[in-house]
Coordinates of C-alpha atoms in Angstrom, one line a residue:
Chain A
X1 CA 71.4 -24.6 206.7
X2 CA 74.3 -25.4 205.3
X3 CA 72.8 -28.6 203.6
X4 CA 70.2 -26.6 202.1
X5 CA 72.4 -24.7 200.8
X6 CA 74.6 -26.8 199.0
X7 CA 71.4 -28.6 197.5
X8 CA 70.2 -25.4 196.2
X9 CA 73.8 -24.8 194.5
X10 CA 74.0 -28.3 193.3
X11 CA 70.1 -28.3 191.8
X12 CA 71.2 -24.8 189.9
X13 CA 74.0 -25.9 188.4
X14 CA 72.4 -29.5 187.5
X15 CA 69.9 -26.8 185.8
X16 CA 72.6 -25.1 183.9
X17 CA 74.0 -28.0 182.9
X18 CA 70.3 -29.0 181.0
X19 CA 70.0 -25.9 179.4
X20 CA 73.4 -26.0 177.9
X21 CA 72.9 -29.5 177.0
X22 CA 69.2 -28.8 175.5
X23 CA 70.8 -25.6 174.0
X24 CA 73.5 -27.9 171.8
X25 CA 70.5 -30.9 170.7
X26 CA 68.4 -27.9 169.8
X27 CA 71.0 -26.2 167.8
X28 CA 71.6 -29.6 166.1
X29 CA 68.2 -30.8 165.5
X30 CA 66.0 -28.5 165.7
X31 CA 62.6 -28.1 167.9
X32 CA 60.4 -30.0 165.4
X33 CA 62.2 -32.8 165.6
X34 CA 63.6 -32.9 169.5
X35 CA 62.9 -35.5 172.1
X36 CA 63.5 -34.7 175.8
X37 CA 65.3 -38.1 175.8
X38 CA 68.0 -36.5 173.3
X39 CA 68.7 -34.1 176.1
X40 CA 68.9 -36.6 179.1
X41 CA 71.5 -38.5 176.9
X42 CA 73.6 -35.3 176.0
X43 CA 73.4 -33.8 179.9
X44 CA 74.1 -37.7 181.0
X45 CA 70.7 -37.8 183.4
X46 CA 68.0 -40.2 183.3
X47 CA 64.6 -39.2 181.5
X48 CA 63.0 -39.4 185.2
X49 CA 65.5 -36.8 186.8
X50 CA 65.5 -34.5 183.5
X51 CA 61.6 -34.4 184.2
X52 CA 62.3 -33.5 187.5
X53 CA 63.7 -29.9 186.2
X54 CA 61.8 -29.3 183.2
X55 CA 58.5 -30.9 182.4
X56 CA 58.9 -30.3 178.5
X57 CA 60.1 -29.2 175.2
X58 CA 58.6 -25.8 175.8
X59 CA 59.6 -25.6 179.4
X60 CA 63.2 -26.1 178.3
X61 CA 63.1 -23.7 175.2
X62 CA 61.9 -21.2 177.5
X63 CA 64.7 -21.5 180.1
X64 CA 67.4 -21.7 177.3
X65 CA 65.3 -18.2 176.1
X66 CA 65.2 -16.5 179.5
X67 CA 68.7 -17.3 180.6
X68 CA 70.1 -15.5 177.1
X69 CA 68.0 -12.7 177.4
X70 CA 68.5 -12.2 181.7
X71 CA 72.5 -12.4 180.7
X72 CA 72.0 -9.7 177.9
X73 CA 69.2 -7.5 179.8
X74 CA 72.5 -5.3 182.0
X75 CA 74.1 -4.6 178.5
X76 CA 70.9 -3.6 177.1
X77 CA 69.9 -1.1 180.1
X78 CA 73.5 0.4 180.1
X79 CA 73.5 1.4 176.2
X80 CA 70.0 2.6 177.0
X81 CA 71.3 4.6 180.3
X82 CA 74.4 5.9 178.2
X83 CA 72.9 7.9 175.7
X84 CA 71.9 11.3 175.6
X85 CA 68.0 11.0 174.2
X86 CA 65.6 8.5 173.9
X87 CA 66.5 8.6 170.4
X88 CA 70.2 8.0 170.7
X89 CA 69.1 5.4 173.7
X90 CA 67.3 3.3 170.8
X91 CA 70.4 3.7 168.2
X92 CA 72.5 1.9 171.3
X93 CA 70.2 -1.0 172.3
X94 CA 69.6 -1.9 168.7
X95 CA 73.4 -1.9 168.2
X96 CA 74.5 -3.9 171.4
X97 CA 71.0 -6.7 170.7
X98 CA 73.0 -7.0 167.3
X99 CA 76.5 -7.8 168.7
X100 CA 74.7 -10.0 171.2
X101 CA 73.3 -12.0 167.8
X102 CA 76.9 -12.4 166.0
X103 CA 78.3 -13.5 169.2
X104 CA 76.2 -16.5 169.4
X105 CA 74.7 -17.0 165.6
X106 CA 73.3 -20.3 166.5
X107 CA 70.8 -18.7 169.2
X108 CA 68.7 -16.8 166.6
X109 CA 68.3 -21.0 164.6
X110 CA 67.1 -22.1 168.1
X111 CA 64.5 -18.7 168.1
X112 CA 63.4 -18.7 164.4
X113 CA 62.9 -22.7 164.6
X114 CA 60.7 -22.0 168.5
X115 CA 59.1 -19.3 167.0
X116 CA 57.5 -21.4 164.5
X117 CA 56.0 -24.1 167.0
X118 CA 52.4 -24.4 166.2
X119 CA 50.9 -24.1 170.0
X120 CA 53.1 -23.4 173.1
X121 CA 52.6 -25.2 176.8
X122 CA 52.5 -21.7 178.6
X123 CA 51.6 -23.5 181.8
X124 CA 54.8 -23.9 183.2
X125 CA 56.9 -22.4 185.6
X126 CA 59.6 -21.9 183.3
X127 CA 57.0 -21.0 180.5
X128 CA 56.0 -18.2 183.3
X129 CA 59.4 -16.7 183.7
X130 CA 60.5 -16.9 180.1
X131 CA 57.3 -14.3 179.6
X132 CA 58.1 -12.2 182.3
X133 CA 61.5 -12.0 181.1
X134 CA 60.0 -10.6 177.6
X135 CA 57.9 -8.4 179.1
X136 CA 60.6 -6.7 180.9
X137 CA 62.9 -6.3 177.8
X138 CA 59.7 -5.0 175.7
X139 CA 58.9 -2.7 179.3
X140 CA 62.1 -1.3 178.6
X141 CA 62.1 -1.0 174.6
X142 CA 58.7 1.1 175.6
X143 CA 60.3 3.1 178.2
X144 CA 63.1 4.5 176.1
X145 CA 60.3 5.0 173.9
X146 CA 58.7 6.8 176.0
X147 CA 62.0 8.8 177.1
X148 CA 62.2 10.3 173.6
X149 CA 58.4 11.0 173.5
X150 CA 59.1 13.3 176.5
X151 CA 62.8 14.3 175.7
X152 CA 61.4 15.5 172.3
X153 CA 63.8 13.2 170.3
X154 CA 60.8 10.5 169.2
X155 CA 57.7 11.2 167.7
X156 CA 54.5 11.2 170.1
X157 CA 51.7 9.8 167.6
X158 CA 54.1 6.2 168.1
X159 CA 52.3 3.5 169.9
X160 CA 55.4 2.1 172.5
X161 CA 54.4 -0.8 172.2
X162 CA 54.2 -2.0 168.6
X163 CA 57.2 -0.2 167.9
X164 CA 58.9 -2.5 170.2
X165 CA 57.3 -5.6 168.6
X166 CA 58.1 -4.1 164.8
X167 CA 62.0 -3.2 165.9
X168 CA 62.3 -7.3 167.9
X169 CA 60.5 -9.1 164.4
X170 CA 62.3 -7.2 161.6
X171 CA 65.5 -7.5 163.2
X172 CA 65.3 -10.9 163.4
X173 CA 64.8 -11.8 159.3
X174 CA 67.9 -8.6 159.1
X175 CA 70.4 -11.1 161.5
X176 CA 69.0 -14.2 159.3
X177 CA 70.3 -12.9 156.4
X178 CA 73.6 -11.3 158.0
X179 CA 74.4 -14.6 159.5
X180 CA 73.5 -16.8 156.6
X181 CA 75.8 -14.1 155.0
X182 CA 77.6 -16.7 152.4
X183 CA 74.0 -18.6 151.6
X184 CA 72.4 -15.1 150.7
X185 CA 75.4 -14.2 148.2
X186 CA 74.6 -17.9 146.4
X187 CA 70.9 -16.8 145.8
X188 CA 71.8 -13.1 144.6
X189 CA 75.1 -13.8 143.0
X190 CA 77.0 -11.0 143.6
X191 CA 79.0 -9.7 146.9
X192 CA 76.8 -8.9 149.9
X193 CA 78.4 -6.6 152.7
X194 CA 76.4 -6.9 156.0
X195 CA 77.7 -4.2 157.5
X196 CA 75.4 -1.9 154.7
X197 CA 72.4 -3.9 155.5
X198 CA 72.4 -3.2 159.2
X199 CA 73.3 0.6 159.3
X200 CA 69.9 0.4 156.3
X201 CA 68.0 -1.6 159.0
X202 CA 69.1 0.7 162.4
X203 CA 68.3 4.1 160.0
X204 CA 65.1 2.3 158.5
X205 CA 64.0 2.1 162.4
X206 CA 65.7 5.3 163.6
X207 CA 64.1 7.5 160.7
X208 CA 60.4 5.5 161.7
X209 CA 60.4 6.8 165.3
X210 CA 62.3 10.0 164.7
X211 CA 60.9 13.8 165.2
X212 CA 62.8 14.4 162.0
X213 CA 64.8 12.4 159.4
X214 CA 67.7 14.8 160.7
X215 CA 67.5 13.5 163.9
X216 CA 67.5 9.6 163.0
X217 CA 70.2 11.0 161.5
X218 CA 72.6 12.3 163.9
X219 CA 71.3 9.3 166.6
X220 CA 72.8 6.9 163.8
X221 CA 76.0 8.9 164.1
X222 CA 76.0 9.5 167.8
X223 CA 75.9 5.6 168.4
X224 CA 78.0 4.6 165.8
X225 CA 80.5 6.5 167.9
X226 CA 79.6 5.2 171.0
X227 CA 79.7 1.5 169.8
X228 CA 81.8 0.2 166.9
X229 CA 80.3 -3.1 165.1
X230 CA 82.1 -6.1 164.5
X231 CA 82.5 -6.9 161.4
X232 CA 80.3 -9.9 159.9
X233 CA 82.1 -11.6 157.0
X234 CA 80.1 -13.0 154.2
X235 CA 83.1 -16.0 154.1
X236 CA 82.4 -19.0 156.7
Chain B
X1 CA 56.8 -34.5 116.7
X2 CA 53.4 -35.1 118.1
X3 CA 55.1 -37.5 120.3
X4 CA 58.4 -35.0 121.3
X5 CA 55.7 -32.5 122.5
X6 CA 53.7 -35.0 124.9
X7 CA 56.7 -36.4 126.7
X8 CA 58.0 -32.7 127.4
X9 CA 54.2 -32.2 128.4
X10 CA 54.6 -35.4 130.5
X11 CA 58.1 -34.4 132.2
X12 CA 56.5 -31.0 132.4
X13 CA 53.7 -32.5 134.7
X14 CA 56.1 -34.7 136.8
X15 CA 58.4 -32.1 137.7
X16 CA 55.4 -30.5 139.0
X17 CA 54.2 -33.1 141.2
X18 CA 57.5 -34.0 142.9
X19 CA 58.0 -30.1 143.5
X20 CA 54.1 -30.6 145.5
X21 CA 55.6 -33.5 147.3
X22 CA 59.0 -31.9 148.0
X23 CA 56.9 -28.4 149.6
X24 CA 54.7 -31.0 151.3
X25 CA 57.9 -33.2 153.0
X26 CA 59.8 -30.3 153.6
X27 CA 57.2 -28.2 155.2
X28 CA 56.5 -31.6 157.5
X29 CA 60.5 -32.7 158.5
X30 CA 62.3 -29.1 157.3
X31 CA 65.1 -28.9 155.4
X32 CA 67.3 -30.3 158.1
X33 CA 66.3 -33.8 158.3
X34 CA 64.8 -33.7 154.9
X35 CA 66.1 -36.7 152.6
X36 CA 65.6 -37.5 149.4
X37 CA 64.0 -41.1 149.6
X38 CA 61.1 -39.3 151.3
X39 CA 60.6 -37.0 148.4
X40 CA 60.6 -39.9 146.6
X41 CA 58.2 -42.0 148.9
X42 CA 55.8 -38.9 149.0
X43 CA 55.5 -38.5 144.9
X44 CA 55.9 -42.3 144.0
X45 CA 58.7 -42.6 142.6
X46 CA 61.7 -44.2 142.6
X47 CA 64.5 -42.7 143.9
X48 CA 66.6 -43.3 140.7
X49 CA 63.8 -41.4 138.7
X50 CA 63.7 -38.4 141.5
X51 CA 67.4 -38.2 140.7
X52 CA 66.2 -37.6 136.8
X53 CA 64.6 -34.7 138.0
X54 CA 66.6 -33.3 140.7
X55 CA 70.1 -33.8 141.5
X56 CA 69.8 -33.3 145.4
X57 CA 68.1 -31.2 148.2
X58 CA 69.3 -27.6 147.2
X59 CA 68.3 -28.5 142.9
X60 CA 64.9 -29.1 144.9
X61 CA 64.5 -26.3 146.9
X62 CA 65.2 -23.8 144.5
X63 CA 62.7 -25.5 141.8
X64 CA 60.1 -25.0 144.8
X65 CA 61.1 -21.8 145.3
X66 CA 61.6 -20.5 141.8
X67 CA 58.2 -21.8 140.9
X68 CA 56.8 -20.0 143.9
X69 CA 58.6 -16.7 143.0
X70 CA 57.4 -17.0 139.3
X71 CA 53.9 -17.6 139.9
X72 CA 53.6 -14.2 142.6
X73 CA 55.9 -12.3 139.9
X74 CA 53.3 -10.8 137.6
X75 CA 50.9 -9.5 140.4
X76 CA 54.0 -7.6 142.0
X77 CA 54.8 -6.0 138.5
X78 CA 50.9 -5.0 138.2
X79 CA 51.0 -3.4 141.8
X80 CA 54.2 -1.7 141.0
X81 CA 52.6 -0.6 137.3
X82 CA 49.4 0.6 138.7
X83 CA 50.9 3.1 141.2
X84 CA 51.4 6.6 140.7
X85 CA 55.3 7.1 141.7
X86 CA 57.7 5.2 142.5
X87 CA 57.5 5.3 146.1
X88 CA 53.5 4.7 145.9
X89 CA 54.8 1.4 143.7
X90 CA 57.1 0.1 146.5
X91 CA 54.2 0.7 149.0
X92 CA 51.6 -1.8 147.2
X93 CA 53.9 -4.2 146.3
X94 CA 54.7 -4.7 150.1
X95 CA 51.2 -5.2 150.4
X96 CA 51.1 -7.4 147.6
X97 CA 53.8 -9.7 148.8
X98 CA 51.9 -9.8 152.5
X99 CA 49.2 -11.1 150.4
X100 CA 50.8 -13.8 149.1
X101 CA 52.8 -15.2 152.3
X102 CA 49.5 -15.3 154.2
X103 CA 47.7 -17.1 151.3
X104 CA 50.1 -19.7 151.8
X105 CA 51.7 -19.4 155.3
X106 CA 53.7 -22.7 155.0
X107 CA 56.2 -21.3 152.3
X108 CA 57.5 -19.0 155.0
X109 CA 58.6 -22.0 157.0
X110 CA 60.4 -24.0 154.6
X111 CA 62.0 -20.5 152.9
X112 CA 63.2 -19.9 156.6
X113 CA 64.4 -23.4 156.8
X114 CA 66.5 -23.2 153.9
X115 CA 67.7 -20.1 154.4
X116 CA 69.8 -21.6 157.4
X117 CA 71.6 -24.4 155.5
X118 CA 75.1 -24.0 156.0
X119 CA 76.2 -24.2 152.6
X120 CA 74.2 -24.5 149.4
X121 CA 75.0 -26.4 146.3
X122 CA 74.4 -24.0 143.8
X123 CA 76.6 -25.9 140.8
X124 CA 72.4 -27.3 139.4
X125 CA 70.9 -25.6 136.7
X126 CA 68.0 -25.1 139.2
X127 CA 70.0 -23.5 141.6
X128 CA 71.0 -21.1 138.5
X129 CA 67.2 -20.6 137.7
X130 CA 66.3 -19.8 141.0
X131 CA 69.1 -17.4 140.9
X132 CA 67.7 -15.6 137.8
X133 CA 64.3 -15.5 139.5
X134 CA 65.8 -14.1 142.6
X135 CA 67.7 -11.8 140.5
X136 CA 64.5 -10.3 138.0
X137 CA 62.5 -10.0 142.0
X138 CA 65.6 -8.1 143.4
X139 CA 66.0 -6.0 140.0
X140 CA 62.2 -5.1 139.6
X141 CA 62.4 -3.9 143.3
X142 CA 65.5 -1.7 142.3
X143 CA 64.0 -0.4 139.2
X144 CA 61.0 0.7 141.3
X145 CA 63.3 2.6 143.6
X146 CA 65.2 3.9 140.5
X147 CA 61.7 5.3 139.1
X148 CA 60.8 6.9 142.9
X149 CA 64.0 8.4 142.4
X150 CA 63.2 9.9 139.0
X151 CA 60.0 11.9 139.7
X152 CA 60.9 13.1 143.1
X153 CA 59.2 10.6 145.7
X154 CA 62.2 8.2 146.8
X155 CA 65.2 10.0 148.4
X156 CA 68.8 10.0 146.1
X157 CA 71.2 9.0 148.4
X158 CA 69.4 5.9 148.6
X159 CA 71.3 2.2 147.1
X160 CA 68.3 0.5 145.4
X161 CA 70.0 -3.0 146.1
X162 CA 70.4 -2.6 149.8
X163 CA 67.3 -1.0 150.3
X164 CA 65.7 -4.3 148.3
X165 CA 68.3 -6.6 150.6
X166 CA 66.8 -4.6 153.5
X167 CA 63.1 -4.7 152.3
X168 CA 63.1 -8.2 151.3
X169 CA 64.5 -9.2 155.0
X170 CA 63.0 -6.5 157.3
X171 CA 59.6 -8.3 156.0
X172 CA 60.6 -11.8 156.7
X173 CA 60.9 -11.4 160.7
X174 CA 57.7 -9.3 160.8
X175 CA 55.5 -11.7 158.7
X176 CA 57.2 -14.8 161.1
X177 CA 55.5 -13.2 164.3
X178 CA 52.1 -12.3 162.0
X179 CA 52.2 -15.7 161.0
X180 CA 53.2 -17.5 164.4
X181 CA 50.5 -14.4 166.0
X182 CA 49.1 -17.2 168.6
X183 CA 52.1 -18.2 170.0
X184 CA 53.7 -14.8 170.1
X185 CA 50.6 -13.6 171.9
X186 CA 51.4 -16.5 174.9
X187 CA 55.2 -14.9 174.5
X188 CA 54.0 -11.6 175.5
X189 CA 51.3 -12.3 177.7
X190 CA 49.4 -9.5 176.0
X191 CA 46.8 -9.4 172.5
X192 CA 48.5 -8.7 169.4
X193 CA 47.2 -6.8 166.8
X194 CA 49.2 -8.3 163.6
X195 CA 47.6 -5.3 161.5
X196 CA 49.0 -3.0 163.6
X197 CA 52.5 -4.5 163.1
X198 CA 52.1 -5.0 159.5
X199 CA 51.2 -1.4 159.1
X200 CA 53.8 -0.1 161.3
X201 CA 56.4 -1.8 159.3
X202 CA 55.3 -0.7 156.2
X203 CA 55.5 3.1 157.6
X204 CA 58.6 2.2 158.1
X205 CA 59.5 1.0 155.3
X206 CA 58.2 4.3 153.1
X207 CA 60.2 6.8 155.9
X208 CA 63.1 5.1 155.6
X209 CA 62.7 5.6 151.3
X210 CA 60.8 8.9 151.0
X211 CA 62.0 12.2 150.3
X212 CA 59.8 13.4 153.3
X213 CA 57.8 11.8 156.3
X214 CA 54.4 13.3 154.6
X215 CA 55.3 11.6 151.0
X216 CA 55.5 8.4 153.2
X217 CA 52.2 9.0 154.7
X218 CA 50.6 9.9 151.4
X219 CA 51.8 6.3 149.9
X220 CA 51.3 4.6 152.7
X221 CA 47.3 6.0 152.4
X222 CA 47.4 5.5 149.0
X223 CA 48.4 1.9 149.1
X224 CA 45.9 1.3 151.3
X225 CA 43.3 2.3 149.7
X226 CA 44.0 0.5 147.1
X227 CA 45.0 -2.8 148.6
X228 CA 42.7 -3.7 151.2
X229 CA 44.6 -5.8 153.8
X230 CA 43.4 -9.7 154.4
X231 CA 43.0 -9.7 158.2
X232 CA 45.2 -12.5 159.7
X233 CA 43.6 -13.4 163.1
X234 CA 45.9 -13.9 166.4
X235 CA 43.7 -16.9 166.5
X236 CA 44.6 -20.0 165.6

C-alpha cells in the first residue's frame, strides 16, 4: 500500500510540475505557436513521458484551466455565501474573480490566446474535467442567480444562464484593458484610471440583473464594503 | 505635376497592399512572433522598402488598425444620426459595430493580439494617426452620450469617456466567445445561443446608460427593429 501510495504522490506532483512548466511556455509563446516538446524541455521530461500525462496541447491548456479555476472556486463560494442577497452575492463574486485576474495577469493572455483556438480535442480526460470544472463555476453563477430571483433582489424575466455567460465574456475584454492599462493610455492619449472602469463594469452588470437601479445600487456599495480592490496602476 | 500626382497615387496603392499582407501575416503568426521580413516576404518587397513605409511592428499595426477604424467610421456616425435620442443612437451603433466584427472576424484576433504587447512604440506618425482615429471613435461615442444626456434618455451622473472605455471593452469579451461560439460550446458542454448573448449585453449596455429600465427597453426595441441582427451560427 504504501508503494502505491508514494507513486500516486510522486505521479501528482510530476503533474504539477507540467502544468507549471506548460503554464510559463504558454505565457511566453502563446497556444498558436506551442509544441508539446517546448514543454518536455522546460519541465526537463522526455516527449514520451510528457505524453504519458497529457496527450496534447488541449489536454494541457485544460489542466492549466481547471487547476486555476478548482484553486479560485472556495473564494468564489465564500463571497457568494457572505452576502446578504443574491444581488449583493453577485457584487462579491464579480469583485473577488477580479482580484483573482490582477493577481496573476498573465492567466487571462493564456485564456484570451485558448479561447481563440479554431477546434478544441474535447476527448480527453483532462478536456473532460476542465468542462466539468466550468460547469460548476457557471452552476454556481446561476444559483446565486437564482438566490436573488427568489430573495427578490434579481429580476425574474433573467435567463440564469446567459447572464452568467454575458457577466464571464464581458469581463474578460474589461481585465484586457485594465491589465494592458499603460498600452490603452498610448491608443487614447490621455490618463486612464482602472479603478473607474471596473466599478462602470460591476454597476453596468449589477443595474442589468437588478429589481431596481436602486438596488444595483446599494449591492455596489454593500460589496465595496465587504471587499476593498487593489489598486491597478496604469505604470508597468 | 502630372507625374507628382501618380507617384502619390502609386505610394498610395503600396501602402495599401503591405497593410493586406501585414493583416494577413499577423492574423496567421500574431503579433507575438510576427517579424518584419515576413511582412516583407508576404507583399514582395524588400525589407529596405517595407521600412519606407513603416518604421516597425507597432507603425504597422496601427496603419491596419486605423484604416480599419476609418473605413467602419461613417456607418457608425449614420446609425448614431438616424436615431431618435441619444440613448436610441448608442443602441444601433452597438449593433452596427457587431456588424462589422462579424463581417470580418479575423480583425478581432489580431486587435486582441496587439492589445497585449507589453509596450507600444507610439513615437510613428502612424501610431499618432491611429491615435486620432481612436480619438474621433471615442469622441463621437461621448458626444452621443452627451446628446442622450440632453433630451432626457441617458442618465447625468454618467462620464461619457468611461462609459465609452467601458462600452468599447465590455463588447470585446462578448464578441470573442460569439466569434469563438464552437469551441465555447465544447467549453460548456451545453448549445450556445450567441444571439442571446449579444442581446443580453446590449440590455445591459442601455440599463447601465438609461434614465429608466423601460427607456432601455424601448431603445433596445427600437434598435432592433431597425438593425436586423446577421445570425452568427455556433457552427463552424
Amino acid at each position: 500500500m504504501a508503494v502505491k501510495q508514494r507513486r500516486a504522490r510522486e505521479r501528482e506532483a510530476r503533474r504539477a510540475a507540467i502544468l507549471d512548466a506548460g503554464e510559463r511556455v504558454l505565457e511566453d509563446v502563446g497556444y498558436r505557436s506551442l509544441r508539446m516538446e517546448q514543454v518536455a524541455v522546460a519541465a526537463e521530461l522526455s516527449k514520451g513521458t510528457l505524453y504519458l500525462y497529457f496527450e496534447g496541447k488541449d489536454a494541457l491548456c485544460a489542466g492549466i484551466a481547471e487547476r486555476r479555476m478548482r484553486e479560485n472556486f472556495p473564494a468564489l463560494q465564500a463571497a457568494a455565501a457572505d452576502a446578504p442577497d443574491g444581488l449583493t452575492a453577485m457584487a462579491r463574486m464579480s469583485r473577488r474573480f477580479f482580484l483573482h485576474v490582477t493577481e496573476t495577469p498573465h492567466v487571462l493572455r493564456v485564456a484570451l490566446d485558448w479561447f481563440q483556438a479554431p477546434r478544441l480535442d474535447d476527448g480527453t480526460e483532462d478536456f473532460r474535467r476542465y468542462r466539468a470544472m466550468v460547469t460548476e463555476v457557471l452552476e454556481l453563477i446561476g444559483a446565486t442567480l437564482r438566490r436573488g430571483q427568489t430573495d427578490g433582489s434579481i429580476r425574474a424575466e433573467i435567463d440564469p444562464f446567459t447572464k452568467a455567460i454575458h457577466a464571464w465574456s464581458s469581463s474578460l475584454g474589461v481585465n484586457l484593458f485594465i491589465l494592458n492599462a499603460a498600452t490603452v493610455e498610448q491608443r487614447i492619449g490621455r490618463p486612464f484610471v482602472t479603478e473607474a472602469l471596473f466599478e462602470e463594469h460591476l454597476e453596468s452588470l449589477l443595474r442589468s440583473m437588478a429589481v431596481t437601479p436602486a438596488a444595483a445600487t446599494r449591492a455596489l456599495h454593500a460589496s465595496r464594503v465587504a471587499e476593498p480592490l487593489r489598486k491597478v496602476s496604469g505604470e508597468r
